[in-house]
Coordinates of C-alpha atoms and ligand atoms in Angstrom, one line a residue:
Chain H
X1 CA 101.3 91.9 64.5
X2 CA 102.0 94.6 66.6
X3 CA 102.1 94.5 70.2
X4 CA 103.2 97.5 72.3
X5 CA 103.5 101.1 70.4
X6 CA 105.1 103.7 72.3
X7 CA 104.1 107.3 71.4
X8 CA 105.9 110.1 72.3
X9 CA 106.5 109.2 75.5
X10 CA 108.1 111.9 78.2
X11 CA 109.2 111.8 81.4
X12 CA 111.2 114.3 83.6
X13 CA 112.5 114.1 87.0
X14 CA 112.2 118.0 88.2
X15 CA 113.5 119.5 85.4
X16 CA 115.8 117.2 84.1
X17 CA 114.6 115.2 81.0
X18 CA 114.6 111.0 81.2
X19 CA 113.0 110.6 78.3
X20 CA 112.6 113.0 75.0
X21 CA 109.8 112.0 72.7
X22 CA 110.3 108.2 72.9
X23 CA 108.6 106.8 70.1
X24 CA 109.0 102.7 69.5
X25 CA 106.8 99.7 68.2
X26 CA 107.5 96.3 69.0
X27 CA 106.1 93.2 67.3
X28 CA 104.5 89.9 68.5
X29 CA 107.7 87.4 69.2
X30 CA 110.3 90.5 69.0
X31 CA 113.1 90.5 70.8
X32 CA 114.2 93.7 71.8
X33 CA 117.3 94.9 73.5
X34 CA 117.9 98.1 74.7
X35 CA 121.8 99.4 75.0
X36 CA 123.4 103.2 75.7
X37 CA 125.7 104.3 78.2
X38 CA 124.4 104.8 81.7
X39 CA 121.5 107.2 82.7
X40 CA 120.4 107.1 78.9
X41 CA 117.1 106.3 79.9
X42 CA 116.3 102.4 80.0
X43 CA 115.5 101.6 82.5
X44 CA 112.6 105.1 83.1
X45 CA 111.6 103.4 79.8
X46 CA 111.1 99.9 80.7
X47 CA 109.5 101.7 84.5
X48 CA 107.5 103.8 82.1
X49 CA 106.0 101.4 80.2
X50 CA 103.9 99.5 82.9
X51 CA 103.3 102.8 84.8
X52 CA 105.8 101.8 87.6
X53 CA 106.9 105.7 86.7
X54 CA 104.4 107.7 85.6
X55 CA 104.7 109.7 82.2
X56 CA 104.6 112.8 82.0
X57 CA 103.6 113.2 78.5
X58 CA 102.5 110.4 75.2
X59 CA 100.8 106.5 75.8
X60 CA 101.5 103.3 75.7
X61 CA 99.5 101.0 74.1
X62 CA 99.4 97.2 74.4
X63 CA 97.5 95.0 72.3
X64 CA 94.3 96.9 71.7
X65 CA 94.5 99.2 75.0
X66 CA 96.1 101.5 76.6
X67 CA 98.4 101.1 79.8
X68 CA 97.3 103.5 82.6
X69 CA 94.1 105.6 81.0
X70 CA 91.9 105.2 78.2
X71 CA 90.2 107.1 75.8
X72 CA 86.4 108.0 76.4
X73 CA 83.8 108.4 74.0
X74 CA 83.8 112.5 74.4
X75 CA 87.9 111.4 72.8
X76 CA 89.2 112.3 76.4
X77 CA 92.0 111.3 77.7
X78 CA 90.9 109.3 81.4
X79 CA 93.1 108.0 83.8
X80 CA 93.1 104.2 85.1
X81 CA 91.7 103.6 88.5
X82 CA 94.5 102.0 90.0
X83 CA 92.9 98.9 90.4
X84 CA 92.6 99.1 86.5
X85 CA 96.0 99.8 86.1
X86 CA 96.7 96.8 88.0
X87 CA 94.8 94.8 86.3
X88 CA 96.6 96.3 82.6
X89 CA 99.8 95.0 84.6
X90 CA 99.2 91.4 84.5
X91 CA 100.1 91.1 80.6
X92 CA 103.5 93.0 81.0
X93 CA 106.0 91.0 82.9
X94 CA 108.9 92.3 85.0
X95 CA 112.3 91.5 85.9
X96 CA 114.4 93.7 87.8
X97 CA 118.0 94.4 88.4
X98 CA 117.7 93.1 91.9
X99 CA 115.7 90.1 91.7
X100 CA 113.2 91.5 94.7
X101 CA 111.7 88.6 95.4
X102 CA 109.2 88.1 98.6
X103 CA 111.5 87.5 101.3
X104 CA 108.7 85.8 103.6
X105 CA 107.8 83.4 101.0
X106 CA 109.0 79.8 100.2
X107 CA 110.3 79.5 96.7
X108 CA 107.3 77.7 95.3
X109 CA 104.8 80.7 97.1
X110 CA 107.0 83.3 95.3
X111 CA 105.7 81.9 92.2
X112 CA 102.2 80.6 93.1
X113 CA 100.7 84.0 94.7
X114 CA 100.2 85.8 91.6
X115 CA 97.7 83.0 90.4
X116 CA 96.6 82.7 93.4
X117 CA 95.7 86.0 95.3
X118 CA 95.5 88.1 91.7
X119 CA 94.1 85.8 89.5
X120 CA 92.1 84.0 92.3
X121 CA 93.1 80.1 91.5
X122 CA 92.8 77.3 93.5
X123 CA 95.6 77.0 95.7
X124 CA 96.4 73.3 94.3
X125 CA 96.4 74.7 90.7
X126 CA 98.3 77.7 91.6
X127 CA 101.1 75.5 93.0
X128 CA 101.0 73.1 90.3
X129 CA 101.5 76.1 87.8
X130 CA 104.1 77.2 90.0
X131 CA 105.9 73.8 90.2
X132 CA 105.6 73.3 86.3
X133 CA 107.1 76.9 85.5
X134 CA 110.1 76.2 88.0
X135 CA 110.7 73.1 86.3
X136 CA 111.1 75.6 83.3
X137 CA 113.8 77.6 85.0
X138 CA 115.8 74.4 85.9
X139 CA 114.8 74.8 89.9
X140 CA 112.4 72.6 90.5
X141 CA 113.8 70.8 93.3
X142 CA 114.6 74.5 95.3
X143 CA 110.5 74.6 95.6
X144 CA 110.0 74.4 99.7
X145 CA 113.3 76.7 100.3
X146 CA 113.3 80.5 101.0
X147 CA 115.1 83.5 98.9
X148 CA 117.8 83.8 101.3
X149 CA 119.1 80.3 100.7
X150 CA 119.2 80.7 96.8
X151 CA 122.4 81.8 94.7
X152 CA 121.6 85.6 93.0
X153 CA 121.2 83.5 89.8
X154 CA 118.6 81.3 91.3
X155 CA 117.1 83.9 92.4
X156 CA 116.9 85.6 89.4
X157 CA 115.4 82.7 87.8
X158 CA 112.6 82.5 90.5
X159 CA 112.0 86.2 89.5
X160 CA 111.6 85.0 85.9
X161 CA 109.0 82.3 86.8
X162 CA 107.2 85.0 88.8
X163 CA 106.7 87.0 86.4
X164 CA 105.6 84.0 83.7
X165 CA 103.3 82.6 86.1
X166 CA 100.9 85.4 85.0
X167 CA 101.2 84.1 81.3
X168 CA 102.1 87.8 80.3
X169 CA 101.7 89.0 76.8
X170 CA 105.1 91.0 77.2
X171 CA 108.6 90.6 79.6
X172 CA 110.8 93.4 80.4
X173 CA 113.9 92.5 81.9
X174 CA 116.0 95.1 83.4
X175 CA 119.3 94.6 83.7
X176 CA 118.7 91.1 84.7
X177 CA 122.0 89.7 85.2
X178 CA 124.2 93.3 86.2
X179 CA 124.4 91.8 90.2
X180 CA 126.1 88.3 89.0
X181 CA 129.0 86.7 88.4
X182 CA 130.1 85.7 85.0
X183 CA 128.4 82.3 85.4
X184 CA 125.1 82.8 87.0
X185 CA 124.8 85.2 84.0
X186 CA 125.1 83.0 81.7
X187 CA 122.3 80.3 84.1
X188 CA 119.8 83.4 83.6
X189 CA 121.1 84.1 80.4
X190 CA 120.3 80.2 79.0
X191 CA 116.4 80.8 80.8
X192 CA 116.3 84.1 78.8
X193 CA 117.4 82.3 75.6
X194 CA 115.1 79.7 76.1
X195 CA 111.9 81.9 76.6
X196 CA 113.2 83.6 73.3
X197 CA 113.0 80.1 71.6
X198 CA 109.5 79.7 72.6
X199 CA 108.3 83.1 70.9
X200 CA 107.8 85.2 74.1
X201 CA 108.2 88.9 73.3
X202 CA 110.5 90.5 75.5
X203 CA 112.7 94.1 75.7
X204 CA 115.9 93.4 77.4
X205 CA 118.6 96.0 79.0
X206 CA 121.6 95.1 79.4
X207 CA 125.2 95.5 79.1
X208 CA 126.3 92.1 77.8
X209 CA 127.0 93.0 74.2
X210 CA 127.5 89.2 73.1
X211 CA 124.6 88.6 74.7
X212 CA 122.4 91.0 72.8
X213 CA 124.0 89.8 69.6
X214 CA 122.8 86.7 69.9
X215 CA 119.1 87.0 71.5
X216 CA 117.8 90.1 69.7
X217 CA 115.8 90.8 67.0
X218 CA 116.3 94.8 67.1
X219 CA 118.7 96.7 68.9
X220 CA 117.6 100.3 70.6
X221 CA 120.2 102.5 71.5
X222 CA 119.1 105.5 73.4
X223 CA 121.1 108.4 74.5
X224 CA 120.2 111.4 76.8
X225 CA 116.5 110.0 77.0
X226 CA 116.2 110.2 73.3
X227 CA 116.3 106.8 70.8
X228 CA 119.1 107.4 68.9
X229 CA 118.9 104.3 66.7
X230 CA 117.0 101.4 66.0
X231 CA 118.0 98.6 63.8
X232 CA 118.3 95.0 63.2
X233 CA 120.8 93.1 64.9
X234 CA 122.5 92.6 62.1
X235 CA 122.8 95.5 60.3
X236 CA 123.3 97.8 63.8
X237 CA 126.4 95.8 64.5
X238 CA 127.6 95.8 61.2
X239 CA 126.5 99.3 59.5
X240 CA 125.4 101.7 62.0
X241 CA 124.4 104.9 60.8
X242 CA 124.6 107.7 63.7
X243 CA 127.7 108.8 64.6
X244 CA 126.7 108.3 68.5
X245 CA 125.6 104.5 67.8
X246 CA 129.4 103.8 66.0
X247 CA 130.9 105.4 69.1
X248 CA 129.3 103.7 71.8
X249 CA 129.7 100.7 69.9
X250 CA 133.4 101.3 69.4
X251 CA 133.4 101.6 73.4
X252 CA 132.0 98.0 74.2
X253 CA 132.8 95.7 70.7
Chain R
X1 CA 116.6 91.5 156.1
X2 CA 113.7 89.2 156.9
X3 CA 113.7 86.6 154.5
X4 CA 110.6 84.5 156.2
X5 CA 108.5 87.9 155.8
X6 CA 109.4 87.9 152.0
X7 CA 108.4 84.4 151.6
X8 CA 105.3 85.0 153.4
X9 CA 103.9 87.9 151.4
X10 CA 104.7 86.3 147.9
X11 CA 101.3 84.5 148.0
X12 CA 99.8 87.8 148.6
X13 CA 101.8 89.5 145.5
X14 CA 100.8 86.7 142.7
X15 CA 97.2 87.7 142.5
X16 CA 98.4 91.6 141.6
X17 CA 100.8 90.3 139.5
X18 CA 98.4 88.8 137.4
X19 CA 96.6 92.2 137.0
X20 CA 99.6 93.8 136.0
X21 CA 100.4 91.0 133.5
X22 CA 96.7 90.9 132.1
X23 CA 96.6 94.6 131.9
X24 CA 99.6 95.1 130.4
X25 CA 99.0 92.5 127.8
X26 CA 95.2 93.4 126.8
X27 CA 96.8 96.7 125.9
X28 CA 99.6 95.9 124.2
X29 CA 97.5 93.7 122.0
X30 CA 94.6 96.6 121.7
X31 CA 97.3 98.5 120.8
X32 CA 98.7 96.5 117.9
X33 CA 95.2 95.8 116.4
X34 CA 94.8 99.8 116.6
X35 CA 99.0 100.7 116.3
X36 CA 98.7 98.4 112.7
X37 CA 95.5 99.7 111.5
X38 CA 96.5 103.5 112.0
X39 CA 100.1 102.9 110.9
X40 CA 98.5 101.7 107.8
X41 CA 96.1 105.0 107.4
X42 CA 99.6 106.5 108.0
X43 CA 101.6 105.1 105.1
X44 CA 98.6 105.2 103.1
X45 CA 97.9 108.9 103.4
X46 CA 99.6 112.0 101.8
X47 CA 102.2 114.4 103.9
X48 CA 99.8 117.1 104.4
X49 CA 96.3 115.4 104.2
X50 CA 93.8 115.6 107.4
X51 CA 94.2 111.8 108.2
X52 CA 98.2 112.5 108.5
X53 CA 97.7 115.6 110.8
X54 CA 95.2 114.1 112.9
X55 CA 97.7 111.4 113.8
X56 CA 100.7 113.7 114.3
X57 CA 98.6 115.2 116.8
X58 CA 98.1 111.8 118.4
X59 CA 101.3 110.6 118.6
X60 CA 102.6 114.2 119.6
X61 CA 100.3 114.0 122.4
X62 CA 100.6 110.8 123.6
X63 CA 104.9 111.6 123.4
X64 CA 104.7 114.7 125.1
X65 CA 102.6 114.4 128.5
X66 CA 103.1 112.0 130.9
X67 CA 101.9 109.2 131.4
X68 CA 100.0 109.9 135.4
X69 CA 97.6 113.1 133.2
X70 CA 96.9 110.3 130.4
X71 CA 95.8 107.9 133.4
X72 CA 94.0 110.9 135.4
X73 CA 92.2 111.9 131.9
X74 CA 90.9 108.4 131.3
X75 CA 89.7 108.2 135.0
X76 CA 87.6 111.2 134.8
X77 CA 86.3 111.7 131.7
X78 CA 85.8 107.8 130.7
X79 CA 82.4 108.3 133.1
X80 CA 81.6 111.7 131.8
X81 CA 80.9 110.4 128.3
X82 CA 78.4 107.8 130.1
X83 CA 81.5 105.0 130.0
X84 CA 81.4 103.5 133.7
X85 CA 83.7 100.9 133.3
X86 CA 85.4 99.0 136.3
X87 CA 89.0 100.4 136.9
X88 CA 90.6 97.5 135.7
X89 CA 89.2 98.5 132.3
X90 CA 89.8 102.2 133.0
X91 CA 93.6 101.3 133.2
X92 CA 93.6 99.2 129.8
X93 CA 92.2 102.1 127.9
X94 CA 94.6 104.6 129.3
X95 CA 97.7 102.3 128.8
X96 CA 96.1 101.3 124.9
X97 CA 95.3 104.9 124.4
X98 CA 99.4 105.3 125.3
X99 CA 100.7 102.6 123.5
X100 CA 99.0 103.4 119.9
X101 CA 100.9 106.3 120.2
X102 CA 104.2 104.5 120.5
X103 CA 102.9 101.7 117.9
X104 CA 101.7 103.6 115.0
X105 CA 105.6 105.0 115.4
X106 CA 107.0 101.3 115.1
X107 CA 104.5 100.4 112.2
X108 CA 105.7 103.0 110.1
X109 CA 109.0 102.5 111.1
X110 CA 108.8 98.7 110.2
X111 CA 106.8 99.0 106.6
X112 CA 109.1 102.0 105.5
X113 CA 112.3 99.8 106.2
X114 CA 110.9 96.8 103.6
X115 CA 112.5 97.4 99.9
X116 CA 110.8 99.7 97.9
X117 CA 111.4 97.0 95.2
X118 CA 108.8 94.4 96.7
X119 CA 106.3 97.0 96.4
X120 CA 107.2 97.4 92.8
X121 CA 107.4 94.0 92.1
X122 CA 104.1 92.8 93.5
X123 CA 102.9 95.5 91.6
X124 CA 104.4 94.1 88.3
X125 CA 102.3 91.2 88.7
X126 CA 99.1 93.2 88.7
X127 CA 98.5 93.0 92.8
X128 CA 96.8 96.5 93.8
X129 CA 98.2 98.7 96.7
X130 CA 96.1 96.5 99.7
X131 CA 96.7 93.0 97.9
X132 CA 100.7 94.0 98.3
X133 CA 100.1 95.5 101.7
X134 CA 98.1 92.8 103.2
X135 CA 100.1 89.8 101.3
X136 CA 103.8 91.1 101.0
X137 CA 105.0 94.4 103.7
X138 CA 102.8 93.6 106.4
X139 CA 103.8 89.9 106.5
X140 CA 107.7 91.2 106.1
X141 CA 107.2 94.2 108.6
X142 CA 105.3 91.9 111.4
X143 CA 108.8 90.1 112.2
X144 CA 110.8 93.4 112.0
X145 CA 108.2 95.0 114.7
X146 CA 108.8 92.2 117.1
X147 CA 111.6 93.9 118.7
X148 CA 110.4 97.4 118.9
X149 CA 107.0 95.7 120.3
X150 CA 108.7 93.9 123.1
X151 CA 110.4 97.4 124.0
X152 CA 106.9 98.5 124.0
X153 CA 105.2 95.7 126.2
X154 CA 108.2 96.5 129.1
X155 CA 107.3 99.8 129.0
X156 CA 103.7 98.6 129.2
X157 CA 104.1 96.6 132.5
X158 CA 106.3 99.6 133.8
X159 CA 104.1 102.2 133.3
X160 CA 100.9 99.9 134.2
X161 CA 102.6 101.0 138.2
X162 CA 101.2 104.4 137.3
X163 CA 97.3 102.8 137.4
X164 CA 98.2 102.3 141.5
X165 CA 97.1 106.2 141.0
X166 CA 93.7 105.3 140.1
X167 CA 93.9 102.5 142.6
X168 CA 94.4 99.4 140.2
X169 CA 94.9 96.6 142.9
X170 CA 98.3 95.7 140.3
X171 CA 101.5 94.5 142.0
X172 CA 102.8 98.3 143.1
X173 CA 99.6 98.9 144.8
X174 CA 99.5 95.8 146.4
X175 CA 103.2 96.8 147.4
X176 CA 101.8 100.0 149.0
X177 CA 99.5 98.3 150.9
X178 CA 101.8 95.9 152.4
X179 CA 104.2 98.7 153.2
X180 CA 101.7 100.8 154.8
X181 CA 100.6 98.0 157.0
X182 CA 104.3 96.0 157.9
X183 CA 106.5 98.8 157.2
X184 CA 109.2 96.8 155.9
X185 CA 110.1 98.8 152.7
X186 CA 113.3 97.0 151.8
X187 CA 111.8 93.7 151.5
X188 CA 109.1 94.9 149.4
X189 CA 110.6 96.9 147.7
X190 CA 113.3 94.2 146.8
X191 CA 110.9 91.6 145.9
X192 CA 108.9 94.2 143.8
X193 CA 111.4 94.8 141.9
X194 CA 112.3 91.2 141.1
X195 CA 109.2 90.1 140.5
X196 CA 108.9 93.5 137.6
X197 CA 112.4 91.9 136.0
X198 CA 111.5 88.4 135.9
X199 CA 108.2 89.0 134.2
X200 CA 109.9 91.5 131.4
X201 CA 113.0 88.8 131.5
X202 CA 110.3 85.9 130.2
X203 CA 108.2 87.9 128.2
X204 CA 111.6 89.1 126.5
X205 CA 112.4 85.8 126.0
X206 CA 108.9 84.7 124.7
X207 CA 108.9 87.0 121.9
X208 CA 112.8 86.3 121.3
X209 CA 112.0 83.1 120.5
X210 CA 109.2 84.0 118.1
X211 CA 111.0 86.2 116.3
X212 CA 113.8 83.9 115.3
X213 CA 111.3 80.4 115.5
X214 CA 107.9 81.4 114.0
X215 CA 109.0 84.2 111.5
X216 CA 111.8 82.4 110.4
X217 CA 111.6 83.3 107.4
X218 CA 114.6 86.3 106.2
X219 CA 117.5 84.5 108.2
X220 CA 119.5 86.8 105.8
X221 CA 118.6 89.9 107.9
X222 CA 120.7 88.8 110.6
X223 CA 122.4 85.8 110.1
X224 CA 125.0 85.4 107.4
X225 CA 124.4 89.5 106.6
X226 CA 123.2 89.3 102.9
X227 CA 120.8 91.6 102.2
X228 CA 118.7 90.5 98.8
X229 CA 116.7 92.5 97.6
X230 CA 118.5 95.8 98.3
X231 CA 121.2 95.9 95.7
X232 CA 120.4 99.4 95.0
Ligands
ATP301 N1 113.9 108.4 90.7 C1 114.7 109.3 90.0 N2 114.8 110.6 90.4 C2 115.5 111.5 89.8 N3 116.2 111.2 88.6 C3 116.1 110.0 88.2 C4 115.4 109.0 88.8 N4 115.5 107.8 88.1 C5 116.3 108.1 87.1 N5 116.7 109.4 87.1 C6 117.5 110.1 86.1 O1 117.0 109.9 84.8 C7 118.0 109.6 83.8 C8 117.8 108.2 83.2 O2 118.0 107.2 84.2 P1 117.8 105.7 83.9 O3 117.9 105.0 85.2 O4 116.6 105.4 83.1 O5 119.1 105.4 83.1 P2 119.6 103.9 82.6 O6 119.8 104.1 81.1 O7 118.8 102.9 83.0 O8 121.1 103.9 83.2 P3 121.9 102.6 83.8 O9 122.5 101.9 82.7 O10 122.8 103.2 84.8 O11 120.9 101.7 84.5 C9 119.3 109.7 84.6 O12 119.8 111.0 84.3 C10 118.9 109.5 86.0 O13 119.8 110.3 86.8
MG302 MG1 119.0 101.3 84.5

């Protein structure tokens, strides 16, 4: 069933083009992962599709609406109040390069205050989701600490449970593991796996090659804001067609 | 230097000193309610919109007289507008009127410096604009104002001398007075000037201690140097 449908999305910052024409669906339980050299676009993409950046041209649509307008009866094109659009933000999940987690909240709080002050739950259930969903990301006895006195990995993790704790339809994760060390990667990497296990639909960027391998469903790889190719893991790894994908490929295999 | 005569006036001097402590304080904390709220208006509003102008004005107002015509201007045209307060009150408006100029500089100051990312990431979890301000930067900015506020509240009990102009009964008028009557202007003088330091010296330490006790909560800033959260 399909999920999010990306139609010819632009963006441009001045005159420079971020992203040409982006056009991309992804399915219920997909596991996408986006790869292409730096400044290729990801990351606007990811930004793009929950309105973080605005686009310039095309929609995103996610499960029966779209993100950031709609479409009136008199077929106009009407944009989101902003407290729709944030409200159209709950189903996408986000987790970013680095971490940003609230800095004046306890560990537990960082994950609770989304239920709590944006879906309006008791406090007590808004912890106990909190508690169960840190349990979930292996840090359930780091609850009553701050950020400060996490590892970048725990961190990270916290981030993830954040973002769950809002039982989003879709995760983006944006370079989630580019500020750690080999083996808090693979501590974020193992959470990341595991949400893929349970069927949560997520589009990944990242650099870890081995690690796309073995998560994705469909690789994207974008060059010069444009998707240059998108393909199963298996065959894109094995058989790619454009002569960009085999060379970039040849770089980082 | 007569020692006795200093320790015989200090009775005299405590009563003044509460007036400059209370009206120092009243508008300092005036001015935060105000300094916040307009900061916020601030931030909130577009470079060139009215709101933005308005408060340029202000501020460039405020900066650039001093701070004797901002006391004279309260004093005369408070009654004017049918506002016949008691000169004690006179003084609070002139030194709040002062200090939200200063403030709505350290407000904006303090919410610009938090991460652009915890705006974006509050955001990703579907909190609007004042959900994220009133939850997340203003919770995060309130510690990082602390210092800049303290500044503030010393200039505060400094420039609350001024309201002897408007003859305020605070400790430099009461100073006058006992000049003007004993003549010994190095004992007063002396004794105003420690009793100015000592209040600013506790106050300093009051807020000192919460800052680093009661908002204890990003250690990082200034303790072991990380900075998470700003990776960019
Ligand atoms: N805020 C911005 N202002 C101006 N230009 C920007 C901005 N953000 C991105 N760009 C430009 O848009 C293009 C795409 O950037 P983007 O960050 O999406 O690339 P990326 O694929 O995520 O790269 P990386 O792997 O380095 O993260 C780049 O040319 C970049 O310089
Ligand atoms: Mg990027």
């Amino acid at each position: 069933m399909l999920l999010l449908s990306v139609q010819n999305l632009c963006k441009y910052y001045g005159s420079t083009p971020a992203l040409v024409n982006i056009n991309l669906d992804v399915h219920m339980g997909e596991h996408v992962v986006l790869i292409g050299s730096s400044g290729s676009g990801k990351s606007t993409l990811l930004r793009c599709i929950n309105y973080l950046e605005e686009p310039d041209d095309g929609r995103i649509w996610l499960d029966g609406q779209y993100i950031g307008g709609h479409i009136d009866q008199a077929n106009q094109w009407v944009k989101d109040q902003p407290s729709e659009l944030a409200h159209k933000r709950r189903d996408i999940g986000m987790v970013f390069q680095g971490f940003h987690l609230f800095a004046h909240l306890k560990i537990i709080d960082n994950v609770a205050i989304g239920p709590r002050r944006v879906l309006k739950k008791s406090k007590a259930t808004s912890r106990e989701l909190a508690r169960y969903l840190l349990d979930k990301v292996h840090l359930g006895k780091h609850a009553d600490k701050y950020p400060w006195q996490l590892s970048g990995g725990e961190q990270q993790r916290v981030a993830i449970a954040r973002a769950l704790a809002m039982n989003p339809k879709l995760m983006l994760f944006d370079e989630p593991t580019s500020a750690l060390d080999p083996r808090l990667t693979h501590e974020v990497f193992q959470v990341v796996q595991e949400l893929a296990n349970e069927g949560i639909t997520m589009m990944i960027v990242t650099h870890e090659i081995k690690f796309a391998q073995k998560i994705a469903d469909t690789i994207v790889f974008m060059e010069k804001g444009e998707i240059v190719e998108v393909e199963t893991v298996q065959k894109i790894f094995s058989d790619p067609q454009d002569e960009r994908t085999q060379k970039f490929l040849s770089y980082v295999l | 230097m007569d020692i006795e005569f200093i320790v015989d006036i200090l009775p005299r001097l405590l009563n003044p000193l509460k007036v400059t402590l209370l009206v120092s304080i009243i508008s300092l904390t005036l001015g935060t309610l105000l300094g916040v709220s307009l900061g916020m208006i601030w931030v909130a509003s577009t470079p060139r919109s009215f709101q933005r102008l308005l408060l340029n004005s202000y501020v460039w107002f405020v900066r650039g007289t001093p701070i004797i015509i901002q006391i004279y201007i309260a004093f005369f045209l408070l009654p004017k507008v049918g506002l016949n307060l008691d000169v004690f009150w006179v003084g609070v408006v002139a030194l709040t009127f002062n200090s939200v100029g200063y403030q709505i500089e350290i407000v904006r100051a303090a919410i610009e410096s938090i991460n652009q990312g915890q705006w974006e990431a509050a955001g990703s979890i579907g909190m609007t604009q004042r959900m994220t301000f009133f939850w997340i930067i203003l919770p995060q900015s309130a510690r990082r104002m602390i210092p800049p506020l303290t500044n503030e509240l010393s200039n505060l009990i400094k420039a609350s001398s001024v309201l002897s102009v408007i003859s305020l009964f605070e400790l430099t008028k009461a100073g006058d007075a006992i000049i003007a009557s004993s003549f010994k202007f190095a004992e007063v003088l002396l004794l105003l000037s420690v009793l100015y330091f000592s209040l600013i010296q506790a106050l300093s330490a009051a807020t000192k201690y919460l800052e680093t006790e009661v908002f204890n909560f990003d250690k990082a800033d200034f303790e072991s140097g990380k900075t998470f959260g700003q990776i960019y």
